[in-house]
Short mmCIF file of C-alpha atoms in Angstrom, two decimals:
data_model
loop_
_atom_site.label_atom_id
_atom_site.label_comp_id
_atom_site.label_asym_id
_atom_site.label_seq_id
_atom_site.Cartn_x
_atom_site.Cartn_y
_atom_site.Cartn_z
CA MET B 1 54.81 69.17 17.85
CA LYS B 2 52.24 70.01 15.24
CA LEU B 3 54.67 72.42 13.55
CA ARG B 4 57.33 69.73 13.42
CA SER B 5 54.89 67.27 11.81
CA LEU B 6 53.95 69.78 9.15
CA THR B 7 57.60 70.42 8.41
CA ILE B 8 58.28 66.70 7.99
CA ILE B 9 55.24 66.30 5.69
CA LEU B 10 56.34 69.30 3.62
CA MET B 11 59.85 67.92 3.23
CA LEU B 12 58.46 64.55 2.14
CA MET B 13 56.26 66.23 -0.51
CA ILE B 14 59.22 68.20 -1.85
CA THR B 15 61.27 65.02 -2.03
CA ILE B 16 58.49 63.11 -3.85
CA ILE B 17 57.84 65.96 -6.32
CA GLY B 18 61.55 66.33 -7.01
CA ALA B 19 61.90 62.62 -7.68
CA ALA B 20 58.92 62.70 -10.06
CA GLN B 21 60.37 65.65 -11.95
CA LYS B 22 63.70 63.90 -12.13
CA ARG B 23 61.99 60.85 -13.61
CA LYS B 24 60.29 63.03 -16.24
CA GLN B 25 63.58 64.65 -17.20
CA THR B 26 65.40 61.33 -17.49
CA PRO B 27 65.68 60.54 -21.24
CA ARG B 28 63.92 57.44 -22.44
CA HIS B 29 65.88 54.58 -23.88
CA LYS B 30 66.28 54.86 -27.64
CA THR B 31 64.50 52.27 -29.77
CA GLN B 32 66.90 49.53 -30.70
CA VAL B 33 67.52 49.24 -34.45
CA SER B 34 67.97 45.76 -35.88
CA PRO B 35 71.29 44.97 -37.58
CA GLU B 36 69.45 44.56 -40.88
CA VAL B 37 67.90 48.04 -40.67
CA ALA B 38 71.20 49.56 -39.57
CA ALA B 39 73.00 47.93 -42.52
CA TRP B 40 70.30 49.14 -44.93
CA GLN B 41 70.55 52.71 -43.59
CA GLU B 42 74.33 52.63 -43.87
CA ARG B 43 74.08 51.42 -47.48
CA LEU B 44 71.49 54.10 -48.26
CA ASP B 45 73.71 56.85 -46.82
CA ARG B 46 76.77 55.52 -48.65
CA MET B 47 74.94 55.29 -51.98
CA THR B 48 73.44 58.75 -51.51
CA MET B 49 76.85 60.36 -51.11
CA ALA B 50 78.05 58.42 -54.18
CA THR B 51 75.19 59.68 -56.37
CA GLN B 52 76.16 59.76 -60.04
CA ARG B 53 76.19 63.15 -61.68
CA ILE B 54 73.84 63.07 -64.68
CA MET B 55 71.68 65.53 -66.58
CA VAL B 56 67.98 64.66 -66.38
CA ILE B 57 66.34 66.42 -69.30
CA ASP B 58 62.72 65.36 -68.95
CA SER B 59 60.23 63.56 -66.71
CA ILE B 60 56.67 62.42 -67.30
CA VAL B 61 54.12 60.58 -65.15
CA VAL B 62 52.21 57.89 -67.06
CA ASP B 63 50.09 54.80 -66.50
CA LYS B 64 52.26 51.83 -65.62
CA ASN B 65 50.30 49.61 -68.03
CA ASP B 66 51.61 51.48 -71.08
CA PHE B 67 54.86 53.04 -69.86
CA LEU B 68 56.86 51.42 -72.68
CA GLN B 69 55.13 53.68 -75.19
CA HIS B 70 57.15 56.58 -73.79
CA TYR B 71 60.53 55.06 -74.59
CA TYR B 72 61.65 56.39 -77.98
CA LEU B 73 64.35 53.84 -78.74
CA ASN B 74 66.20 53.88 -82.04
CA PRO B 75 65.48 50.62 -83.95
CA GLU B 76 69.22 50.08 -84.35
CA GLU B 77 69.37 49.58 -80.58
CA GLY B 78 66.77 46.81 -80.66
CA GLN B 79 63.30 46.78 -79.14
CA ILE B 80 61.67 46.43 -75.73
CA ASP B 81 58.24 44.91 -75.30
CA SER B 82 55.95 43.17 -72.85
CA TYR B 83 56.08 39.37 -72.91
CA SER B 84 52.35 39.07 -73.60
CA HIS B 85 52.47 41.41 -76.59
CA PHE B 86 55.71 40.06 -78.03
CA PHE B 87 54.60 36.41 -77.91
CA ASN B 88 50.89 37.19 -78.42
CA THR B 89 49.80 35.37 -75.26
CA GLN B 90 47.97 36.02 -72.02
CA GLN B 91 50.69 34.26 -70.05
CA GLN B 92 53.45 36.01 -68.10
CA PRO B 93 51.61 39.34 -67.71
CA ASN B 94 54.45 40.78 -65.59
CA ALA B 95 57.32 39.75 -67.86
CA TYR B 96 59.27 41.74 -70.45
CA VAL B 97 61.39 41.12 -73.54
CA TYR B 98 64.41 42.71 -75.19
CA LEU B 99 64.85 41.94 -78.91
CA ASN B 100 68.16 42.66 -80.62
CA ALA B 101 68.31 44.88 -83.72
CA ILE B 102 68.77 41.94 -86.05
CA GLY B 103 65.69 40.28 -84.64
CA ASN B 104 67.19 36.82 -84.18
CA GLN B 105 67.79 36.77 -80.43
CA CYS B 106 65.87 37.97 -77.40
CA ILE B 107 66.34 38.16 -73.65
CA LEU B 108 63.14 37.61 -71.72
CA SER B 109 61.90 37.30 -68.17
CA GLN B 110 59.71 34.42 -67.04
CA GLU B 111 58.01 33.56 -63.76
CA ASP B 112 58.27 29.93 -62.67
CA GLU B 113 55.73 27.91 -60.70
CA ASP B 114 57.30 29.04 -57.42
CA GLY B 115 56.77 32.71 -58.30
CA ILE B 116 60.47 33.35 -58.99
CA ILE B 117 61.21 35.56 -62.01
CA ASN B 118 64.50 35.06 -63.86
CA LEU B 119 66.07 36.08 -67.16
CA TYR B 120 66.37 33.74 -70.12
CA GLU B 121 67.62 33.90 -73.71
CA SER B 122 66.07 32.51 -76.87
CA ASP B 123 67.07 32.35 -80.54
CA LYS B 124 64.84 32.55 -83.56
CA GLU B 125 64.97 29.55 -85.86
CA GLY B 126 62.74 30.03 -88.86
CA ASN B 127 59.40 31.29 -87.57
CA LYS B 128 59.85 29.88 -84.07
CA TRP B 129 61.74 30.79 -80.94
CA THR B 130 63.87 28.16 -79.24
CA LYS B 131 63.14 26.97 -75.71
CA PRO B 132 64.32 29.72 -73.31
CA ARG B 133 67.70 29.09 -71.65
CA LEU B 134 68.50 30.53 -68.24
CA LEU B 135 71.07 33.35 -68.40
CA GLN B 136 74.13 32.06 -66.59
CA GLY B 137 75.73 34.29 -63.97
CA VAL B 138 72.87 36.76 -63.45
CA ASN B 139 71.23 35.03 -60.50
CA ASP B 140 73.43 32.01 -59.82
CA ALA B 141 73.76 32.92 -56.15
CA LYS B 142 69.97 33.29 -55.93
CA GLN B 143 70.46 36.72 -54.39
CA PHE B 144 67.38 37.90 -56.32
CA PHE B 145 63.86 36.51 -56.20
CA HIS B 146 62.62 38.68 -59.07
CA VAL B 147 64.82 39.51 -62.09
CA ASN B 148 63.03 41.45 -64.81
CA TYR B 149 63.07 44.35 -67.33
CA PRO B 150 66.11 43.36 -69.47
CA PHE B 151 67.94 45.64 -71.90
CA MET B 152 71.12 44.69 -73.74
CA MET B 153 73.45 47.36 -75.11
CA PRO B 154 74.40 47.10 -78.81
CA ASP B 155 77.82 45.76 -77.80
CA GLY B 156 76.05 42.50 -76.93
CA VAL B 157 77.98 42.41 -73.66
CA THR B 158 76.48 44.98 -71.29
CA LEU B 159 73.14 43.98 -69.80
CA TYR B 160 70.87 46.15 -67.65
CA PHE B 161 68.00 44.68 -65.67
CA ALA B 162 65.95 45.32 -62.53
CA ALA B 163 65.78 42.97 -59.58
CA GLU B 164 64.36 42.54 -56.10
CA GLY B 165 66.64 41.02 -53.49
CA ASP B 166 69.12 41.55 -50.70
CA GLU B 167 71.14 44.08 -52.72
CA SER B 168 68.14 46.31 -53.44
CA LEU B 169 67.38 49.52 -51.58
CA GLY B 170 63.66 48.92 -51.90
CA GLY B 171 61.54 46.90 -54.30
CA TYR B 172 63.16 46.73 -57.73
CA ASP B 173 66.62 48.25 -58.21
CA ILE B 174 68.50 48.60 -61.49
CA PHE B 175 71.61 46.44 -61.93
CA VAL B 176 74.24 46.04 -64.65
CA THR B 177 76.39 43.09 -65.64
CA THR B 178 78.74 42.24 -68.49
CA TYR B 179 79.18 39.03 -70.44
CA ASP B 180 82.43 37.11 -70.01
CA THR B 181 83.12 35.43 -73.35
CA GLU B 182 85.84 33.19 -71.91
CA GLU B 183 83.63 31.84 -69.13
CA ASP B 184 80.47 31.94 -71.30
CA ARG B 185 78.49 33.60 -68.52
CA PHE B 186 77.62 37.00 -67.09
CA LEU B 187 79.70 38.48 -64.29
CA THR B 188 78.32 39.26 -60.83
CA PRO B 189 75.72 42.06 -61.25
CA GLU B 190 76.31 45.46 -59.67
CA ASN B 191 73.75 47.92 -58.33
CA ILE B 192 74.13 51.10 -60.42
CA GLY B 193 73.26 53.29 -57.45
CA MET B 194 71.56 56.67 -57.30
CA PRO B 195 69.85 58.66 -58.72
CA PHE B 196 68.63 55.69 -60.76
CA ASN B 197 67.68 53.69 -57.68
CA SER B 198 65.69 54.63 -54.59
CA GLU B 199 63.69 53.13 -51.73
CA ALA B 200 60.85 52.60 -54.25
CA ASN B 201 60.68 50.46 -57.44
CA ASP B 202 63.10 51.50 -60.19
CA TYR B 203 63.39 49.59 -63.45
CA MET B 204 63.71 49.36 -67.26
CA MET B 205 67.00 51.16 -67.81
CA VAL B 206 67.39 51.81 -71.55
CA ILE B 207 70.31 53.65 -73.14
CA ASP B 208 70.22 54.76 -76.76
CA GLU B 209 73.84 55.23 -77.84
CA TYR B 210 72.88 56.55 -81.27
CA ASP B 211 70.79 59.43 -79.93
CA ARG B 212 72.70 59.70 -76.61
CA ILE B 213 69.51 59.49 -74.56
CA GLY B 214 68.57 57.18 -71.71
CA TRP B 215 65.37 56.32 -69.86
CA PHE B 216 64.36 54.61 -66.64
CA ALA B 217 61.04 54.24 -64.83
CA THR B 218 60.24 54.59 -61.13
CA ASP B 219 57.19 54.67 -58.88
CA ARG B 220 58.89 56.83 -56.25
CA GLY B 221 56.38 59.38 -54.99
CA GLN B 222 53.66 58.08 -57.33
CA GLU B 223 50.16 56.81 -56.65
CA ASP B 224 49.21 53.22 -57.43
CA GLY B 225 49.19 52.44 -61.13
CA LYS B 226 51.41 55.39 -62.07
CA VAL B 227 55.11 55.64 -62.81
CA CYS B 228 57.48 58.47 -63.63
CA ILE B 229 59.78 58.08 -66.61
CA TYR B 230 62.99 60.08 -66.43
CA THR B 231 64.95 60.90 -69.58
CA PHE B 232 68.64 61.60 -69.09
CA VAL B 233 71.92 62.02 -70.93
CA PRO B 234 74.19 58.97 -70.47
CA SER B 235 77.73 59.61 -69.29
CA ASP B 236 80.81 57.91 -70.68
CA VAL B 237 82.61 58.34 -67.36
CA ARG B 238 80.92 58.00 -63.98
CA GLN B 239 81.23 61.21 -61.97
CA THR B 240 79.89 61.97 -58.49
CA TYR B 241 79.13 65.18 -56.62
CA ASP B 242 82.08 66.65 -54.72
CA PRO B 243 81.11 66.88 -51.00
CA GLU B 244 83.39 69.90 -50.67
CA THR B 245 81.34 71.73 -53.29
CA TYR B 246 77.85 70.43 -52.48
CA SER B 247 76.23 70.03 -49.07
CA LYS B 248 74.80 66.72 -47.91
CA GLU B 249 71.30 68.14 -48.40
CA GLN B 250 72.09 69.16 -51.99
CA ILE B 251 73.53 65.74 -52.83
CA THR B 252 70.46 64.09 -51.27
CA ASN B 253 68.24 66.22 -53.51
CA PHE B 254 70.24 65.14 -56.56
CA ALA B 255 69.90 61.52 -55.44
CA ARG B 256 66.11 61.88 -55.17
CA ILE B 257 65.83 64.02 -58.35
CA THR B 258 63.80 66.67 -56.56
CA ASP B 259 64.31 69.21 -59.37
CA ILE B 260 65.54 68.14 -62.80
CA THR B 261 66.38 71.72 -63.79
CA GLU B 262 69.12 71.72 -61.14
CA THR B 263 70.94 69.11 -63.24
CA TRP B 264 70.84 71.09 -66.48
CA VAL B 265 74.02 72.34 -68.13
CA SER B 266 73.90 74.83 -70.99
CA PRO B 267 74.18 74.41 -73.97
CA ASP B 268 74.11 70.62 -73.49
CA ILE B 269 70.51 70.73 -72.33
CA ASP B 270 69.30 72.38 -75.54
CA GLN B 271 71.11 69.84 -77.71
CA ALA B 272 69.77 66.95 -75.64
CA LEU B 273 66.19 68.19 -75.81
CA GLU B 274 66.55 68.54 -79.57
CA ARG B 275 67.71 64.91 -79.84
CA LEU B 276 64.76 63.84 -77.70
CA GLU B 277 62.27 65.63 -79.93
CA LYS B 278 63.76 63.97 -83.01
CA ALA B 279 63.43 60.58 -81.33
CA LYS B 280 59.80 61.30 -80.51
CA ALA B 281 59.11 62.39 -84.09
CA ARG B 282 60.69 59.21 -85.42
CA GLN B 283 58.47 57.01 -83.29
CA LYS B 284 55.39 59.07 -83.98
CA LYS B 285 55.50 57.90 -87.58
CA ASN B 286 54.42 54.47 -86.37
CA THR B 287 51.48 55.63 -84.28
CA ASP B 288 47.84 56.18 -85.10
CA ASN B 289 48.32 59.94 -85.19
CA GLU B 290 50.73 59.76 -88.13
CA GLU B 291 49.41 58.80 -91.54
CA PHE B 292 50.83 55.87 -93.49
CA THR B 293 49.70 54.13 -96.65
CA PHE B 294 48.72 50.47 -96.67
CA VAL B 295 47.01 49.12 -99.76
CA ILE B 296 44.01 46.87 -99.05
CA ASN B 297 42.80 46.49 -102.61
CA ASP B 298 42.64 48.48 -105.84
CA ASP B 299 40.02 50.80 -104.39
CA VAL B 300 40.92 51.03 -100.70
CA ASP B 301 43.99 52.41 -98.92
CA TYR B 302 44.36 52.74 -95.15
CA HIS B 303 46.18 55.59 -93.45
CA LYS B 304 45.49 55.14 -89.73
CA LEU B 305 45.36 52.23 -87.29
CA SER B 306 41.71 53.05 -86.67
CA ASP B 307 41.01 52.30 -90.35
CA PHE B 308 41.49 48.57 -89.80
CA LYS B 309 38.19 46.78 -89.30
CA ALA B 310 39.12 43.11 -89.14
CA LYS B 311 39.72 41.77 -85.65
CA GLY B 312 43.43 41.70 -84.82
CA ASN B 313 44.56 43.56 -87.93
CA ALA B 314 45.64 46.72 -86.12
CA GLN B 315 47.88 44.55 -83.95
CA ARG B 316 49.15 42.71 -87.01
CA TYR B 317 50.05 46.00 -88.65
CA LEU B 318 52.08 47.05 -85.60
CA GLN B 319 53.90 43.73 -85.86
CA LEU B 320 54.46 44.45 -89.53
CA VAL B 321 56.04 47.79 -88.61
CA LYS B 322 58.38 45.97 -86.22
CA LEU B 323 59.39 43.49 -88.90
CA ARG B 324 60.10 46.31 -91.33
CA SER B 325 62.25 48.04 -88.71
CA GLN B 326 64.15 44.80 -88.15
CA GLN B 327 64.62 44.44 -91.88
CA THR B 328 66.03 47.97 -92.13
CA ALA B 329 68.35 47.48 -89.15
CA LEU B 330 69.50 44.13 -90.54
CA GLN B 331 70.22 45.64 -93.94
CA GLN B 332 72.27 48.41 -92.34
CA ALA B 333 74.19 45.85 -90.30
CA ILE B 334 74.92 43.79 -93.41
CA GLU B 335 76.17 46.86 -95.25
CA ARG B 336 78.53 47.73 -92.39
CA VAL B 337 79.86 44.16 -92.28
CA ARG B 338 80.38 44.07 -96.05
CA GLU B 339 82.22 47.37 -95.88
CA TYR B 340 84.58 45.93 -93.28
CA TYR B 341 84.81 42.65 -95.19
CA SER B 342 86.16 44.41 -98.28
CA GLY B 343 89.27 45.49 -96.38
CA ALA B 344 89.65 42.43 -94.15
CA THR B 345 92.48 39.94 -94.26
CA ALA B 346 92.04 36.52 -95.80
CA ASP B 347 91.73 34.88 -92.37
CA GLU B 348 89.15 37.43 -91.27
CA LYS B 349 87.16 36.89 -94.43
CA ARG B 350 87.09 33.14 -93.84
CA GLU B 351 85.77 33.71 -90.31
CA MET B 352 83.25 36.33 -91.39
CA ALA B 353 81.83 34.50 -94.40
CA PRO B 354 79.58 32.05 -92.46
CA GLU B 355 78.19 34.92 -90.34
CA ILE B 356 77.45 37.00 -93.41
CA ILE B 357 75.66 34.08 -95.04
CA ALA B 358 73.63 33.42 -91.90
CA THR B 359 72.69 37.08 -91.64
CA GLU B 360 71.61 37.19 -95.28
CA GLN B 361 69.47 34.11 -94.68
CA GLN B 362 67.91 35.84 -91.69
CA GLN B 363 67.17 38.87 -93.84
CA HIS B 364 65.53 36.64 -96.43
CA GLN B 365 63.42 34.98 -93.72
CA ILE B 366 62.20 38.38 -92.46
CA HIS B 367 61.33 39.34 -96.04
CA ILE B 368 59.15 36.22 -96.28
CA GLU B 369 57.49 37.00 -92.92
CA ILE B 370 56.70 40.53 -94.06
CA HIS B 371 55.19 39.27 -97.30
CA ASN B 372 53.06 36.67 -95.50
CA LEU B 373 51.87 39.11 -92.85
CA GLU B 374 50.89 41.69 -95.46
CA LYS B 375 48.92 39.00 -97.26
CA ILE B 376 47.09 37.97 -94.08
CA ILE B 377 46.19 41.57 -93.25
CA ARG B 378 44.81 42.22 -96.73
CA ASN B 379 42.85 38.96 -96.86
CA GLU B 380 41.28 39.48 -93.42
CA GLU B 381 40.42 43.07 -94.20
CA ASN B 382 38.86 42.29 -97.57
CA ILE B 383 36.75 39.52 -96.03
CA THR B 384 35.49 41.91 -93.37
CA LEU B 385 34.73 44.62 -95.93
CA ARG B 386 32.74 42.20 -98.08
CA ASN B 387 30.73 41.01 -95.08
CA THR B 388 29.86 44.53 -94.03
CA GLN B 389 28.66 45.40 -97.53
CA LYS B 390 26.17 42.52 -97.67
#
């Protein structure tokens, strides 16, 4: 009887232990993924495999507060600037401006009272900018709650910008749109994909057609307050990586730009780096490290920004440099138009004449602004010099 009881107890223990082990081996239910997350992951995978094939020639990590200083844009492509610096104001600290090469039109971002940032356009009339007008077509569907960092190509039709919204992978993504002249509005923007965009913030796409160099900024993998600026060679035709030639892991690395040297093609890389160095040298002429000559009076010439002693004069001189660049670009544009005008038909000449006159008037206005600004700088500097000598 006792033996039988022990046998029954032993069998019960084996049964209980077996059941417990079975429970341990039973796989747990997988965490349910929301439809939104699943859709985002599907879009990420799709965009990764459609990564554009580009050659990234350089990268540099800089402070976000002055990242624009590392864009070496040819003046003939226009200018990019912060809103606060361009309009000399403390307002709109997170907004940016694109100014065309002629200097008579700009595209700017502005934040409204609800915290929504959108893109606007403004024209220069005399010494003043017109009231900003909302860019039609860019955010009509209100798919974005922040639209910022504008850059217009020289064709005056292709617009790049960065935006946060439902179509973004994460934070800001870079988008492109084109202007429809018949509808007088921009077409529905398109996400330009990878490697330009990522799960982090990506913005300020700038393409210099003259030097065949492009830039964009991103905070992917960066600590707070830092951004990485990638310099690349723009492509005329969009090409992707062939999945039969490259593995999924390799394409993912290209999408994340894990190693820029893996994108290099010889001898194109050497030529691109040479163009980049020339662009840097061109811009360096307008910095404090490069000497210039600005006459203060008969006895005093300045050669560096640090030479200016009057409050605000160093900033005024930088504005003067911008105006001179605009004047040069405008003069070149006028010369090209006149060259075309000489061989144009009578009808074309009649259509072009008002534009030529308006452009010449704009050039004259810039000449007056340069003269006045030079006068202000000299007067302020001479006053400060006299006060310091007392």
